């Protein structure tokens, strides 16, 4: 099967608002998408809150952008019942925002170890419980949940779900309405990557695809992601696997880059993103 041709235009790209950095607003992102012909957007919740949900909804709808995801829900494990209840309430609000924006999914960064804990097995059980409860609610409002497995270096503080296989095992237990966000930054190294992408496709669980690149050396594990083409990831090979598995959504560009990209003018970031989208993704 031939891969889709991204070289003609940018409508198959989606802008994750993190790519413009923390100082830019949702309006900056929406207007940037319009100027550069980018087809989709994936807003972080702090940007939605700053704009106001109904204003965000109007702005994105008027621009005709596909909402490839809302970032993010999750962070389920907590040290006590009160903390877990608080996390569940926050996830309900995140589901409601994804519903209001007509998002293709709510992206979930599931959370790591509660403070003081050394029991990652318990954290993973808490994640499974939190997912089950949130999924019940998400189904009732027709929002799909996408587990984003994070690179294992984040297992303690961000997500104790670290591979696609682990994510898809959970999805199988939980049933319909939950799938995965495949972010190349987190999974590119996995020797089982292509087999798990094929499995996710066969199960109809490939909900989102996030791209950037892995830089060598990486100077900061959180905020030194590379622009597509500047690192070592076989982006075309992974996209080919995604598309052969049936994924036909947008390629969402999510680049945390405090030193290199965030300080640049918005149009320089977006020009480069679109150019690299055409040649490197
Ligand atoms: Zn991501």
PDB file of N, CA, C and O in Angstrom, residues 194-231:
ATOM      1  N   UNK A 194       6.763  -1.895  15.437  1.00  0.00           N
ATOM      2  CA  UNK A 194       5.945  -2.125  14.245  1.00  0.00           C
ATOM      3  C   UNK A 194       4.902  -3.215  14.468  1.00  0.00           C
ATOM      4  O   UNK A 194       3.773  -3.096  13.986  1.00  0.00           O
ATOM      5  N   UNK A 195       5.260  -4.236  15.228  1.00  0.00           N
ATOM      6  CA  UNK A 195       4.278  -5.289  15.528  1.00  0.00           C
ATOM      7  C   UNK A 195       3.127  -4.728  16.346  1.00  0.00           C
ATOM      8  O   UNK A 195       1.954  -5.070  16.134  1.00  0.00           O
ATOM      9  N   UNK A 196       3.446  -3.839  17.287  1.00  0.00           N
ATOM     10  CA  UNK A 196       2.387  -3.282  18.141  1.00  0.00           C
ATOM     11  C   UNK A 196       1.529  -2.266  17.380  1.00  0.00           C
ATOM     12  O   UNK A 196       0.337  -2.150  17.646  1.00  0.00           O
ATOM     13  N   UNK A 197       2.132  -1.529  16.453  1.00  0.00           N
ATOM     14  CA  UNK A 197       1.332  -0.631  15.609  1.00  0.00           C
ATOM     15  C   UNK A 197       0.349  -1.465  14.781  1.00  0.00           C
ATOM     16  O   UNK A 197      -0.840  -1.124  14.678  1.00  0.00           O
ATOM     17  N   UNK A 198       0.827  -2.559  14.227  1.00  0.00           N
ATOM     18  CA  UNK A 198      -0.061  -3.428  13.435  1.00  0.00           C
ATOM     19  C   UNK A 198      -1.186  -3.978  14.314  1.00  0.00           C
ATOM     20  O   UNK A 198      -2.356  -4.013  13.900  1.00  0.00           O
ATOM     21  N   UNK A 199      -0.846  -4.381  15.527  1.00  0.00           N
ATOM     22  CA  UNK A 199      -1.858  -4.884  16.455  1.00  0.00           C
ATOM     23  C   UNK A 199      -2.881  -3.787  16.787  1.00  0.00           C
ATOM     24  O   UNK A 199      -4.081  -4.021  16.777  1.00  0.00           O
ATOM     25  N   UNK A 200      -2.386  -2.583  17.070  1.00  0.00           N
ATOM     26  CA  UNK A 200      -3.284  -1.472  17.404  1.00  0.00           C
ATOM     27  C   UNK A 200      -4.222  -1.155  16.250  1.00  0.00           C
ATOM     28  O   UNK A 200      -5.393  -0.838  16.437  1.00  0.00           O
ATOM     29  N   UNK A 201      -3.687  -1.258  15.035  1.00  0.00           N
ATOM     30  CA  UNK A 201      -4.518  -1.009  13.863  1.00  0.00           C
ATOM     31  C   UNK A 201      -5.583  -2.086  13.699  1.00  0.00           C
ATOM     32  O   UNK A 201      -6.757  -1.786  13.430  1.00  0.00           O
ATOM     33  N   UNK A 202      -5.181  -3.333  13.873  1.00  0.00           N
ATOM     34  CA  UNK A 202      -6.124  -4.446  13.718  1.00  0.00           C
ATOM     35  C   UNK A 202      -7.257  -4.334  14.734  1.00  0.00           C
ATOM     36  O   UNK A 202      -8.400  -4.718  14.459  1.00  0.00           O
ATOM     37  N   UNK A 203      -6.944  -3.806  15.913  1.00  0.00           N
ATOM     38  CA  UNK A 203      -7.961  -3.631  16.960  1.00  0.00           C
ATOM     39  C   UNK A 203      -8.726  -2.308  16.835  1.00  0.00           C
ATOM     40  O   UNK A 203      -9.590  -2.008  17.658  1.00  0.00           O
ATOM     41  N   UNK A 204      -8.370  -1.476  15.844  1.00  0.00           N
ATOM     42  CA  UNK A 204      -9.032  -0.186  15.678  1.00  0.00           C
ATOM     43  C   UNK A 204      -8.732   0.777  16.811  1.00  0.00           C
ATOM     44  O   UNK A 204      -9.581   1.561  17.223  1.00  0.00           O
ATOM     45  N   UNK A 205      -7.490   0.737  17.318  1.00  0.00           N
ATOM     46  CA  UNK A 205      -7.171   1.560  18.489  1.00  0.00           C
ATOM     47  C   UNK A 205      -6.087   2.599  18.224  1.00  0.00           C
ATOM     48  O   UNK A 205      -5.537   3.168  19.156  1.00  0.00           O
ATOM     49  N   UNK A 206      -5.758   2.880  16.979  1.00  0.00           N
ATOM     50  CA  UNK A 206      -4.770   3.933  16.689  1.00  0.00           C
ATOM     51  C   UNK A 206      -5.516   5.258  16.549  1.00  0.00           C
ATOM     52  O   UNK A 206      -6.030   5.582  15.501  1.00  0.00           O
ATOM     53  N   UNK A 207      -5.570   6.016  17.632  1.00  0.00           N
ATOM     54  CA  UNK A 207      -6.396   7.231  17.649  1.00  0.00           C
ATOM     55  C   UNK A 207      -5.621   8.500  17.296  1.00  0.00           C
ATOM     56  O   UNK A 207      -6.219   9.485  16.884  1.00  0.00           O
ATOM     57  N   UNK A 208      -4.316   8.511  17.545  1.00  0.00           N
ATOM     58  CA  UNK A 208      -3.550   9.736  17.295  1.00  0.00           C
ATOM     59  C   UNK A 208      -2.097   9.379  16.995  1.00  0.00           C
ATOM     60  O   UNK A 208      -1.589   8.346  17.438  1.00  0.00           O
ATOM     61  N   UNK A 209      -1.452  10.268  16.221  1.00  0.00           N
ATOM     62  CA  UNK A 209      -0.055  10.071  15.852  1.00  0.00           C
ATOM     63  C   UNK A 209       0.696  11.386  16.045  1.00  0.00           C
ATOM     64  O   UNK A 209       0.379  12.389  15.406  1.00  0.00           O
ATOM     65  N   UNK A 210       1.664  11.379  16.962  1.00  0.00           N
ATOM     66  CA  UNK A 210       2.410  12.595  17.310  1.00  0.00           C
ATOM     67  C   UNK A 210       3.841  12.484  16.780  1.00  0.00           C
ATOM     68  O   UNK A 210       4.508  11.473  17.019  1.00  0.00           O
ATOM     69  N   UNK A 211       4.297  13.546  16.121  1.00  0.00           N
ATOM     70  CA  UNK A 211       5.660  13.514  15.589  1.00  0.00           C
ATOM     71  C   UNK A 211       6.509  14.680  16.094  1.00  0.00           C
ATOM     72  O   UNK A 211       6.013  15.759  16.421  1.00  0.00           O
ATOM     73  N   UNK A 212       7.807  14.403  16.159  1.00  0.00           N
ATOM     74  CA  UNK A 212       8.867  15.386  16.414  1.00  0.00           C
ATOM     75  C   UNK A 212      10.130  14.648  15.983  1.00  0.00           C
ATOM     76  O   UNK A 212      10.090  13.923  14.990  1.00  0.00           O
ATOM     77  N   UNK A 213      11.243  14.770  16.707  1.00  0.00           N
ATOM     78  CA  UNK A 213      12.395  13.928  16.415  1.00  0.00           C
ATOM     79  C   UNK A 213      13.221  13.781  17.696  1.00  0.00           C
ATOM     80  O   UNK A 213      13.064  14.575  18.633  1.00  0.00           O
ATOM     81  N   UNK A 214      14.054  12.749  17.721  1.00  0.00           N
ATOM     82  CA  UNK A 214      14.919  12.505  18.886  1.00  0.00           C
ATOM     83  C   UNK A 214      16.324  13.008  18.565  1.00  0.00           C
ATOM     84  O   UNK A 214      16.976  12.502  17.665  1.00  0.00           O
ATOM     85  N   UNK A 215      16.746  14.035  19.325  1.00  0.00           N
ATOM     86  CA  UNK A 215      18.042  14.653  19.067  1.00  0.00           C
ATOM     87  C   UNK A 215      19.165  13.900  19.767  1.00  0.00           C
ATOM     88  O   UNK A 215      18.983  13.367  20.866  1.00  0.00           O
ATOM     89  N   UNK A 216      20.341  13.887  19.123  1.00  0.00           N
ATOM     90  CA  UNK A 216      21.546  13.354  19.746  1.00  0.00           C
ATOM     91  C   UNK A 216      22.614  14.439  19.739  1.00  0.00           C
ATOM     92  O   UNK A 216      23.000  14.906  18.674  1.00  0.00           O
ATOM     93  N   UNK A 217      23.075  14.909  20.913  1.00  0.00           N
ATOM     94  CA  UNK A 217      22.571  14.490  22.229  1.00  0.00           C
ATOM     95  C   UNK A 217      21.278  15.219  22.583  1.00  0.00           C
ATOM     96  O   UNK A 217      20.995  16.294  22.040  1.00  0.00           O
ATOM     97  N   UNK A 218      20.509  14.627  23.492  1.00  0.00           N
ATOM     98  CA  UNK A 218      19.346  15.293  24.058  1.00  0.00           C
ATOM     99  C   UNK A 218      19.796  16.020  25.319  1.00  0.00           C
ATOM    100  O   UNK A 218      20.354  15.403  26.222  1.00  0.00           O
ATOM    101  N   UNK A 219      19.577  17.336  25.364  1.00  0.00           N
ATOM    102  CA  UNK A 219      20.114  18.135  26.481  1.00  0.00           C
ATOM    103  C   UNK A 219      19.161  18.228  27.655  1.00  0.00           C
ATOM    104  O   UNK A 219      19.547  18.562  28.773  1.00  0.00           O
ATOM    105  N   UNK A 220      17.881  17.985  27.388  1.00  0.00           N
ATOM    106  CA  UNK A 220      16.881  18.020  28.465  1.00  0.00           C
ATOM    107  C   UNK A 220      15.809  17.006  28.080  1.00  0.00           C
ATOM    108  O   UNK A 220      15.284  17.058  26.962  1.00  0.00           O
ATOM    109  N   UNK A 221      15.471  16.111  28.996  1.00  0.00           N
ATOM    110  CA  UNK A 221      14.575  15.010  28.612  1.00  0.00           C
ATOM    111  C   UNK A 221      13.136  15.478  28.423  1.00  0.00           C
ATOM    112  O   UNK A 221      12.321  14.767  27.852  1.00  0.00           O
ATOM    113  N   UNK A 222      12.829  16.684  28.892  1.00  0.00           N
ATOM    114  CA  UNK A 222      11.462  17.175  28.759  1.00  0.00           C
ATOM    115  C   UNK A 222      11.319  18.194  27.629  1.00  0.00           C
ATOM    116  O   UNK A 222      10.371  18.161  26.860  1.00  0.00           O
ATOM    117  N   UNK A 223      12.261  19.098  27.548  1.00  0.00           N
ATOM    118  CA  UNK A 223      12.069  20.258  26.666  1.00  0.00           C
ATOM    119  C   UNK A 223      13.144  20.395  25.585  1.00  0.00           C
ATOM    120  O   UNK A 223      13.463  21.495  25.153  1.00  0.00           O
ATOM    121  N   UNK A 224      13.685  19.261  25.135  1.00  0.00           N
ATOM    122  CA  UNK A 224      14.651  19.337  24.041  1.00  0.00           C
ATOM    123  C   UNK A 224      14.301  18.350  22.933  1.00  0.00           C
ATOM    124  O   UNK A 224      15.144  17.615  22.426  1.00  0.00           O
ATOM    125  N   UNK A 225      13.034  18.367  22.532  1.00  0.00           N
ATOM    126  CA  UNK A 225      12.633  17.543  21.398  1.00  0.00           C
ATOM    127  C   UNK A 225      13.059  18.236  20.108  1.00  0.00           C
ATOM    128  O   UNK A 225      13.144  19.468  20.055  1.00  0.00           O
ATOM    129  N   UNK A 226      13.302  17.431  19.100  1.00  0.00           N
ATOM    130  CA  UNK A 226      13.767  17.987  17.837  1.00  0.00           C
ATOM    131  C   UNK A 226      12.657  18.215  16.825  1.00  0.00           C
ATOM    132  O   UNK A 226      11.598  17.583  16.875  1.00  0.00           O
ATOM    133  N   UNK A 227      12.916  19.147  15.904  1.00  0.00           N
ATOM    134  CA  UNK A 227      12.086  19.316  14.716  1.00  0.00           C
ATOM    135  C   UNK A 227      12.262  18.078  13.836  1.00  0.00           C
ATOM    136  O   UNK A 227      13.361  17.510  13.778  1.00  0.00           O
ATOM    137  N   UNK A 228      11.206  17.689  13.157  1.00  0.00           N
ATOM    138  CA  UNK A 228      11.279  16.518  12.288  1.00  0.00           C
ATOM    139  C   UNK A 228      12.419  16.680  11.290  1.00  0.00           C
ATOM    140  O   UNK A 228      12.538  17.720  10.633  1.00  0.00           O
ATOM    141  N   UNK A 229      13.254  15.670  11.184  1.00  0.00           N
ATOM    142  CA  UNK A 229      14.391  15.724  10.268  1.00  0.00           C
ATOM    143  C   UNK A 229      15.700  16.070  10.942  1.00  0.00           C
ATOM    144  O   UNK A 229      16.762  15.850  10.365  1.00  0.00           O
ATOM    145  N   UNK A 230      15.646  16.599  12.162  1.00  0.00           N
ATOM    146  CA  UNK A 230      16.882  16.993  12.850  1.00  0.00           C
ATOM    147  C   UNK A 230      17.440  15.892  13.758  1.00  0.00           C
ATOM    148  O   UNK A 230      18.477  16.092  14.394  1.00  0.00           O
ATOM    149  N   UNK A 231      16.738  14.760  13.861  1.00  0.00           N
ATOM    150  CA  UNK A 231      17.174  13.705  14.773  1.00  0.00           C
ATOM    151  C   UNK A 231      17.341  12.366  14.087  1.00  0.00           C
ATOM    152  O   UNK A 231      17.636  12.313  12.885  1.00  0.00           O
TER     153      UNK A 231
END
